[in-house]
């Protein structure tokens, strides 16, 4: 029975992929795809399809391409297995002399490989066709959006079109009112209104209370129970209550709109208008809620900017005004869509919204710049401006620029450009404010988890959390600035498809798997290092340096294994990396020779441990204590408390003196000289007494006094003694010198100093005037004088 089960399991494992392959191939109808692609090609070539139709077609093309991508990878494992079998057979003999059994097996495997590869090749061809169609649709849509953005229409400053514009607005309002009146004149609707009147009045009253007073009650509750807002717990409590405040206001808005629906007077015209009111009202409520965080009052802990109370007030007013203007734009969009406003009417009616939005954007940008300037003024000349404050300053300049450009473009007739720049900037600012607030929540939560450690607020985890939030919000940024959902999903599809390098495909999922596996492996390595360092190794007899070496070695091995596992889990072939590593080895041998040498030397130091942390060593005339040994360098703290970084190669190839290796016993040598004529045995006994009396000198072996010889000025002696701790050699030498000076003074023993006799060869040159009066040479005698002298 056991063997039967094993055979069934093997058959399932072998036949299962074949069924998976056949199902993957069968679910793609290539005939239907070809027919669909031909129709799309004709429509794209004609160029008459609307943007909405093109977006729907693009969505269908993306679905087809997803099927092709799945089909391309359907037989990947079987293909790799068959190729491995073919490689096992080896290359066919050149002469063709191969056994029939092997030749048949080779032909069968090659035929099987061709059958497995064929669906993937067909899917690859279909995918390339779908990619081409998607790219063409994207080009058409982008070209239309660009033309609409840059299209110039009537300027709203033209008085001749004002009358028609106001007429269109009155017509929209009148048609809405007429719909309500017609519904009231309908007996059935009026009866339904009367039946729903109690629920309508109660719901509307409760909604108005929630909308106008509920948020004030929640704020009063927050001020009553949350007293310490500057702590992480207090800040998070206040934020949670503010979310309740936002929820109460939204409930009031939705309840009020639902009460209007209970009137049974809502028709085709009023229904979409109420939806626009919900969207616009929510944006207004959100702007009011955000303004309390971004430009908080002085008694709040939500401060984001270094502004005065008056400036914060102007900031809150600007944010709320921008929210109201953006909410009104939702109503105008619905009126313009339903009543098909003319281009001139749209330009005139939207222009006040764009103009006021530009003014408030300019005001908001000025506040952001003032914050950056104030933050810079509070710093000293050496302190750099914070990165976030610098970004606020740049954002302020951009917002000021948009506040000017938007109304100017609308006034010149570029209605779509001015409207898009102004209102999309408002949406972007709201999203940025939400991201900043979410990052603050993450930071405060991390501080709370770290039990109130304030420095954790600026730690790595909140920063990485903020970066993750920005990545997750990127699709929303793209959507705000006109990128369709289909194109955003295209980015994700491209990321899933990945980048193919040789036979290796790097995808977003593979990269995410690489990051997750590496982080897990790295975390497990750090946990193992912590357990070894704090729990296991302290209970052994291993010295401190050996413990550090073992912990460091475990860390390097763990990180290497984590990277190896992450690379394998990401689907990257390690054989390709081996080829790349072999190619890079040449560059490493030449360009990174010193780094590799130091790295290998560091490993040798950690394994052999000729020096350990805490040792007193001398390298190249530098004395110091070893503080840290890494794989590249060793840090030595000198006796004047300065750090010296030595490459590990110098410690391996150079001469190193370790004064405390194994034990701290060491020798001290104290030289001393006495005057000629002093009894040497007497000096020897005095010096021996001094050496033996010092508490740091070991009695065994006994200290010794050496009569070194006859110096130029003195009789030279040396005290040589073994100390208990060589780290005190300088203080011992100082103590002995003090005692020698005291004993020699008491015994009237002279410690000579250098004397020299100077002989001057011509002392008359030092006399006054000798330098100016030079001796005259004797005059030559004449012949007559000589003769006369001889006669005398």
PDB file of C-alpha atoms in Angstrom, residues 478-655:
ATOM      1  CA  UNK A 478       0.065  60.545 -10.463  1.00  0.00           C
ATOM      2  CA  UNK A 479      -3.728  60.325 -10.401  1.00  0.00           C
ATOM      3  CA  UNK A 480      -4.030  63.915  -9.203  1.00  0.00           C
ATOM      4  CA  UNK A 481      -1.979  65.190 -12.125  1.00  0.00           C
ATOM      5  CA  UNK A 482      -4.029  63.438 -14.771  1.00  0.00           C
ATOM      6  CA  UNK A 483      -2.553  59.955 -15.013  1.00  0.00           C
ATOM      7  CA  UNK A 484      -5.333  57.442 -15.564  1.00  0.00           C
ATOM      8  CA  UNK A 485      -5.810  54.332 -13.477  1.00  0.00           C
ATOM      9  CA  UNK A 486      -5.012  52.204 -16.505  1.00  0.00           C
ATOM     10  CA  UNK A 487      -1.635  53.871 -16.962  1.00  0.00           C
ATOM     11  CA  UNK A 488      -0.889  53.586 -13.238  1.00  0.00           C
ATOM     12  CA  UNK A 489      -1.687  49.880 -13.394  1.00  0.00           C
ATOM     13  CA  UNK A 490       0.597  49.754 -16.438  1.00  0.00           C
ATOM     14  CA  UNK A 491       3.495  50.861 -14.269  1.00  0.00           C
ATOM     15  CA  UNK A 492       2.755  48.038 -11.859  1.00  0.00           C
ATOM     16  CA  UNK A 493       2.458  45.556 -14.720  1.00  0.00           C
ATOM     17  CA  UNK A 494       5.820  46.654 -16.057  1.00  0.00           C
ATOM     18  CA  UNK A 495       7.281  46.274 -12.591  1.00  0.00           C
ATOM     19  CA  UNK A 496       5.808  42.771 -12.323  1.00  0.00           C
ATOM     20  CA  UNK A 497       7.158  41.886 -15.737  1.00  0.00           C
ATOM     21  CA  UNK A 498      10.552  43.070 -14.570  1.00  0.00           C
ATOM     22  CA  UNK A 499      13.850  43.626 -16.273  1.00  0.00           C
ATOM     23  CA  UNK A 500      15.444  40.747 -18.120  1.00  0.00           C
ATOM     24  CA  UNK A 501      19.233  40.470 -17.974  1.00  0.00           C
ATOM     25  CA  UNK A 502      20.449  37.433 -19.829  1.00  0.00           C
ATOM     26  CA  UNK A 503      18.445  34.465 -18.532  1.00  0.00           C
ATOM     27  CA  UNK A 504      17.533  36.242 -15.302  1.00  0.00           C
ATOM     28  CA  UNK A 505      14.392  38.320 -14.846  1.00  0.00           C
ATOM     29  CA  UNK A 506      14.369  40.897 -12.050  1.00  0.00           C
ATOM     30  CA  UNK A 507      10.818  41.775 -11.032  1.00  0.00           C
ATOM     31  CA  UNK A 508       9.276  44.003  -8.377  1.00  0.00           C
ATOM     32  CA  UNK A 509       8.004  40.921  -6.540  1.00  0.00           C
ATOM     33  CA  UNK A 510      11.454  39.393  -6.672  1.00  0.00           C
ATOM     34  CA  UNK A 511      13.023  42.573  -5.354  1.00  0.00           C
ATOM     35  CA  UNK A 512      10.453  42.713  -2.551  1.00  0.00           C
ATOM     36  CA  UNK A 513      11.174  39.068  -1.730  1.00  0.00           C
ATOM     37  CA  UNK A 514      14.899  39.853  -1.722  1.00  0.00           C
ATOM     38  CA  UNK A 515      14.364  42.734   0.712  1.00  0.00           C
ATOM     39  CA  UNK A 516      12.087  40.715   3.022  1.00  0.00           C
ATOM     40  CA  UNK A 517      14.367  37.672   3.168  1.00  0.00           C
ATOM     41  CA  UNK A 518      17.464  39.796   3.704  1.00  0.00           C
ATOM     42  CA  UNK A 519      15.818  41.841   6.468  1.00  0.00           C
ATOM     43  CA  UNK A 520      14.642  38.641   8.183  1.00  0.00           C
ATOM     44  CA  UNK A 521      18.097  37.077   7.901  1.00  0.00           C
ATOM     45  CA  UNK A 522      19.789  40.254   9.085  1.00  0.00           C
ATOM     46  CA  UNK A 523      17.433  40.496  12.070  1.00  0.00           C
ATOM     47  CA  UNK A 524      18.025  36.856  13.013  1.00  0.00           C
ATOM     48  CA  UNK A 525      21.786  37.438  12.768  1.00  0.00           C
ATOM     49  CA  UNK A 526      21.591  40.431  15.094  1.00  0.00           C
ATOM     50  CA  UNK A 527      19.449  38.473  17.544  1.00  0.00           C
ATOM     51  CA  UNK A 528      21.972  35.625  17.510  1.00  0.00           C
ATOM     52  CA  UNK A 529      24.820  38.078  18.034  1.00  0.00           C
ATOM     53  CA  UNK A 530      22.980  39.641  20.962  1.00  0.00           C
ATOM     54  CA  UNK A 531      22.339  36.233  22.537  1.00  0.00           C
ATOM     55  CA  UNK A 532      25.989  35.223  22.160  1.00  0.00           C
ATOM     56  CA  UNK A 533      27.334  38.528  23.454  1.00  0.00           C
ATOM     57  CA  UNK A 534      25.024  38.952  26.439  1.00  0.00           C
ATOM     58  CA  UNK A 535      24.049  35.406  27.449  1.00  0.00           C
ATOM     59  CA  UNK A 536      26.302  32.629  26.148  1.00  0.00           C
ATOM     60  CA  UNK A 537      29.854  33.967  25.853  1.00  0.00           C
ATOM     61  CA  UNK A 538      30.017  35.756  29.250  1.00  0.00           C
ATOM     62  CA  UNK A 539      29.580  32.334  30.896  1.00  0.00           C
ATOM     63  CA  UNK A 540      32.624  30.908  29.107  1.00  0.00           C
ATOM     64  CA  UNK A 541      36.314  31.356  29.876  1.00  0.00           C
ATOM     65  CA  UNK A 542      36.953  33.138  26.586  1.00  0.00           C
ATOM     66  CA  UNK A 543      38.596  36.534  26.949  1.00  0.00           C
ATOM     67  CA  UNK A 544      36.834  39.727  25.951  1.00  0.00           C
ATOM     68  CA  UNK A 545      38.745  40.106  22.692  1.00  0.00           C
ATOM     69  CA  UNK A 546      37.925  36.546  21.665  1.00  0.00           C
ATOM     70  CA  UNK A 547      34.260  37.096  22.445  1.00  0.00           C
ATOM     71  CA  UNK A 548      34.175  40.188  20.244  1.00  0.00           C
ATOM     72  CA  UNK A 549      35.988  38.329  17.467  1.00  0.00           C
ATOM     73  CA  UNK A 550      33.476  35.461  17.598  1.00  0.00           C
ATOM     74  CA  UNK A 551      30.490  37.817  17.630  1.00  0.00           C
ATOM     75  CA  UNK A 552      31.917  39.767  14.670  1.00  0.00           C
ATOM     76  CA  UNK A 553      32.585  36.553  12.748  1.00  0.00           C
ATOM     77  CA  UNK A 554      29.020  35.346  13.335  1.00  0.00           C
ATOM     78  CA  UNK A 555      27.766  38.714  12.083  1.00  0.00           C
ATOM     79  CA  UNK A 556      29.755  38.546   8.835  1.00  0.00           C
ATOM     80  CA  UNK A 557      28.778  34.947   8.168  1.00  0.00           C
ATOM     81  CA  UNK A 558      25.117  35.647   8.970  1.00  0.00           C
ATOM     82  CA  UNK A 559      24.949  38.678   6.682  1.00  0.00           C
ATOM     83  CA  UNK A 560      26.601  36.689   3.889  1.00  0.00           C
ATOM     84  CA  UNK A 561      24.135  33.805   4.299  1.00  0.00           C
ATOM     85  CA  UNK A 562      21.207  36.249   4.468  1.00  0.00           C
ATOM     86  CA  UNK A 563      22.331  37.896   1.227  1.00  0.00           C
ATOM     87  CA  UNK A 564      22.797  34.468  -0.393  1.00  0.00           C
ATOM     88  CA  UNK A 565      19.323  33.331   0.668  1.00  0.00           C
ATOM     89  CA  UNK A 566      17.797  36.624  -0.496  1.00  0.00           C
ATOM     90  CA  UNK A 567      19.437  36.351  -3.905  1.00  0.00           C
ATOM     91  CA  UNK A 568      18.254  32.767  -4.302  1.00  0.00           C
ATOM     92  CA  UNK A 569      14.689  33.582  -3.203  1.00  0.00           C
ATOM     93  CA  UNK A 570      14.558  36.448  -5.714  1.00  0.00           C
ATOM     94  CA  UNK A 571      15.144  33.941  -8.521  1.00  0.00           C
ATOM     95  CA  UNK A 572      18.586  35.211  -9.503  1.00  0.00           C
ATOM     96  CA  UNK A 573      20.892  32.529 -10.883  1.00  0.00           C
ATOM     97  CA  UNK A 574      24.036  32.415  -8.762  1.00  0.00           C
ATOM     98  CA  UNK A 575      26.040  30.975 -11.636  1.00  0.00           C
ATOM     99  CA  UNK A 576      25.590  34.278 -13.462  1.00  0.00           C
ATOM    100  CA  UNK A 577      26.785  36.103 -10.379  1.00  0.00           C
ATOM    101  CA  UNK A 578      29.824  33.834 -10.282  1.00  0.00           C
ATOM    102  CA  UNK A 579      30.686  34.880 -13.841  1.00  0.00           C
ATOM    103  CA  UNK A 580      30.263  38.530 -12.908  1.00  0.00           C
ATOM    104  CA  UNK A 581      32.339  38.037  -9.773  1.00  0.00           C
ATOM    105  CA  UNK A 582      35.085  36.423 -11.842  1.00  0.00           C
ATOM    106  CA  UNK A 583      35.088  39.403 -14.182  1.00  0.00           C
ATOM    107  CA  UNK A 584      35.158  41.831 -11.277  1.00  0.00           C
ATOM    108  CA  UNK A 585      38.014  39.995  -9.590  1.00  0.00           C
ATOM    109  CA  UNK A 586      40.433  41.482 -12.106  1.00  0.00           C
ATOM    110  CA  UNK A 587      39.280  44.985 -11.239  1.00  0.00           C
ATOM    111  CA  UNK A 588      39.390  44.159  -7.554  1.00  0.00           C
ATOM    112  CA  UNK A 589      42.946  42.873  -7.914  1.00  0.00           C
ATOM    113  CA  UNK A 590      44.094  46.183  -9.393  1.00  0.00           C
ATOM    114  CA  UNK A 591      41.787  48.920  -8.162  1.00  0.00           C
ATOM    115  CA  UNK A 592      40.820  47.561  -4.744  1.00  0.00           C
ATOM    116  CA  UNK A 593      44.065  45.890  -3.790  1.00  0.00           C
ATOM    117  CA  UNK A 594      44.567  47.867  -0.581  1.00  0.00           C
ATOM    118  CA  UNK A 595      40.966  47.404   0.513  1.00  0.00           C
ATOM    119  CA  UNK A 596      41.090  43.657  -0.051  1.00  0.00           C
ATOM    120  CA  UNK A 597      44.451  43.471   1.734  1.00  0.00           C
ATOM    121  CA  UNK A 598      43.052  45.301   4.741  1.00  0.00           C
ATOM    122  CA  UNK A 599      39.947  43.113   4.701  1.00  0.00           C
ATOM    123  CA  UNK A 600      41.964  39.881   4.697  1.00  0.00           C
ATOM    124  CA  UNK A 601      44.265  41.286   7.382  1.00  0.00           C
ATOM    125  CA  UNK A 602      41.214  42.125   9.490  1.00  0.00           C
ATOM    126  CA  UNK A 603      39.981  38.544   9.241  1.00  0.00           C
ATOM    127  CA  UNK A 604      43.431  37.305  10.283  1.00  0.00           C
ATOM    128  CA  UNK A 605      43.409  39.654  13.268  1.00  0.00           C
ATOM    129  CA  UNK A 606      39.981  38.446  14.324  1.00  0.00           C
ATOM    130  CA  UNK A 607      40.983  34.786  14.013  1.00  0.00           C
ATOM    131  CA  UNK A 608      44.577  34.751  15.315  1.00  0.00           C
ATOM    132  CA  UNK A 609      44.039  37.679  17.713  1.00  0.00           C
ATOM    133  CA  UNK A 610      47.635  38.872  18.080  1.00  0.00           C
ATOM    134  CA  UNK A 611      46.060  41.998  19.520  1.00  0.00           C
ATOM    135  CA  UNK A 612      42.778  42.386  21.350  1.00  0.00           C
ATOM    136  CA  UNK A 613      40.622  45.244  22.504  1.00  0.00           C
ATOM    137  CA  UNK A 614      42.167  46.858  25.572  1.00  0.00           C
ATOM    138  CA  UNK A 615      45.777  45.954  24.674  1.00  0.00           C
ATOM    139  CA  UNK A 616      48.514  48.555  24.938  1.00  0.00           C
ATOM    140  CA  UNK A 617      50.500  48.440  21.720  1.00  0.00           C
ATOM    141  CA  UNK A 618      53.094  50.438  19.831  1.00  0.00           C
ATOM    142  CA  UNK A 619      52.970  50.701  16.044  1.00  0.00           C
ATOM    143  CA  UNK A 620      55.395  52.913  14.162  1.00  0.00           C
ATOM    144  CA  UNK A 621      56.216  54.935  17.261  1.00  0.00           C
ATOM    145  CA  UNK A 622      52.553  55.430  18.190  1.00  0.00           C
ATOM    146  CA  UNK A 623      51.530  54.189  21.622  1.00  0.00           C
ATOM    147  CA  UNK A 624      47.893  53.612  22.506  1.00  0.00           C
ATOM    148  CA  UNK A 625      45.133  51.291  23.645  1.00  0.00           C
ATOM    149  CA  UNK A 626      43.216  49.172  21.128  1.00  0.00           C
ATOM    150  CA  UNK A 627      39.570  50.217  21.212  1.00  0.00           C
ATOM    151  CA  UNK A 628      38.006  48.559  18.186  1.00  0.00           C
ATOM    152  CA  UNK A 629      39.025  45.996  15.553  1.00  0.00           C
ATOM    153  CA  UNK A 630      36.988  45.892  12.341  1.00  0.00           C
ATOM    154  CA  UNK A 631      37.545  44.072   9.074  1.00  0.00           C
ATOM    155  CA  UNK A 632      39.214  47.084   7.455  1.00  0.00           C
ATOM    156  CA  UNK A 633      40.941  49.045  10.189  1.00  0.00           C
ATOM    157  CA  UNK A 634      41.787  49.154  13.877  1.00  0.00           C
ATOM    158  CA  UNK A 635      41.086  52.135  16.120  1.00  0.00           C
ATOM    159  CA  UNK A 636      43.744  53.002  18.729  1.00  0.00           C
ATOM    160  CA  UNK A 637      43.198  55.544  21.473  1.00  0.00           C
ATOM    161  CA  UNK A 638      46.457  57.292  22.333  1.00  0.00           C
ATOM    162  CA  UNK A 639      47.327  58.492  25.823  1.00  0.00           C
ATOM    163  CA  UNK A 640      46.362  62.055  24.888  1.00  0.00           C
ATOM    164  CA  UNK A 641      42.825  60.723  24.116  1.00  0.00           C
ATOM    165  CA  UNK A 642      43.026  61.056  20.346  1.00  0.00           C
ATOM    166  CA  UNK A 643      41.980  58.278  17.972  1.00  0.00           C
ATOM    167  CA  UNK A 644      44.389  56.825  15.426  1.00  0.00           C
ATOM    168  CA  UNK A 645      42.914  54.699  12.635  1.00  0.00           C
ATOM    169  CA  UNK A 646      45.411  52.097  11.413  1.00  0.00           C
ATOM    170  CA  UNK A 647      44.815  49.918   8.327  1.00  0.00           C
ATOM    171  CA  UNK A 648      44.854  46.269   9.316  1.00  0.00           C
ATOM    172  CA  UNK A 649      47.543  45.532   6.742  1.00  0.00           C
ATOM    173  CA  UNK A 650      49.996  47.652   8.762  1.00  0.00           C
ATOM    174  CA  UNK A 651      49.342  45.546  11.849  1.00  0.00           C
ATOM    175  CA  UNK A 652      49.977  42.302   9.957  1.00  0.00           C
ATOM    176  CA  UNK A 653      53.004  43.284   7.863  1.00  0.00           C
ATOM    177  CA  UNK A 654      54.606  45.843  10.219  1.00  0.00           C
ATOM    178  CA  UNK A 655      56.324  45.641  13.598  1.00  0.00           C
TER     179      UNK A 655
END
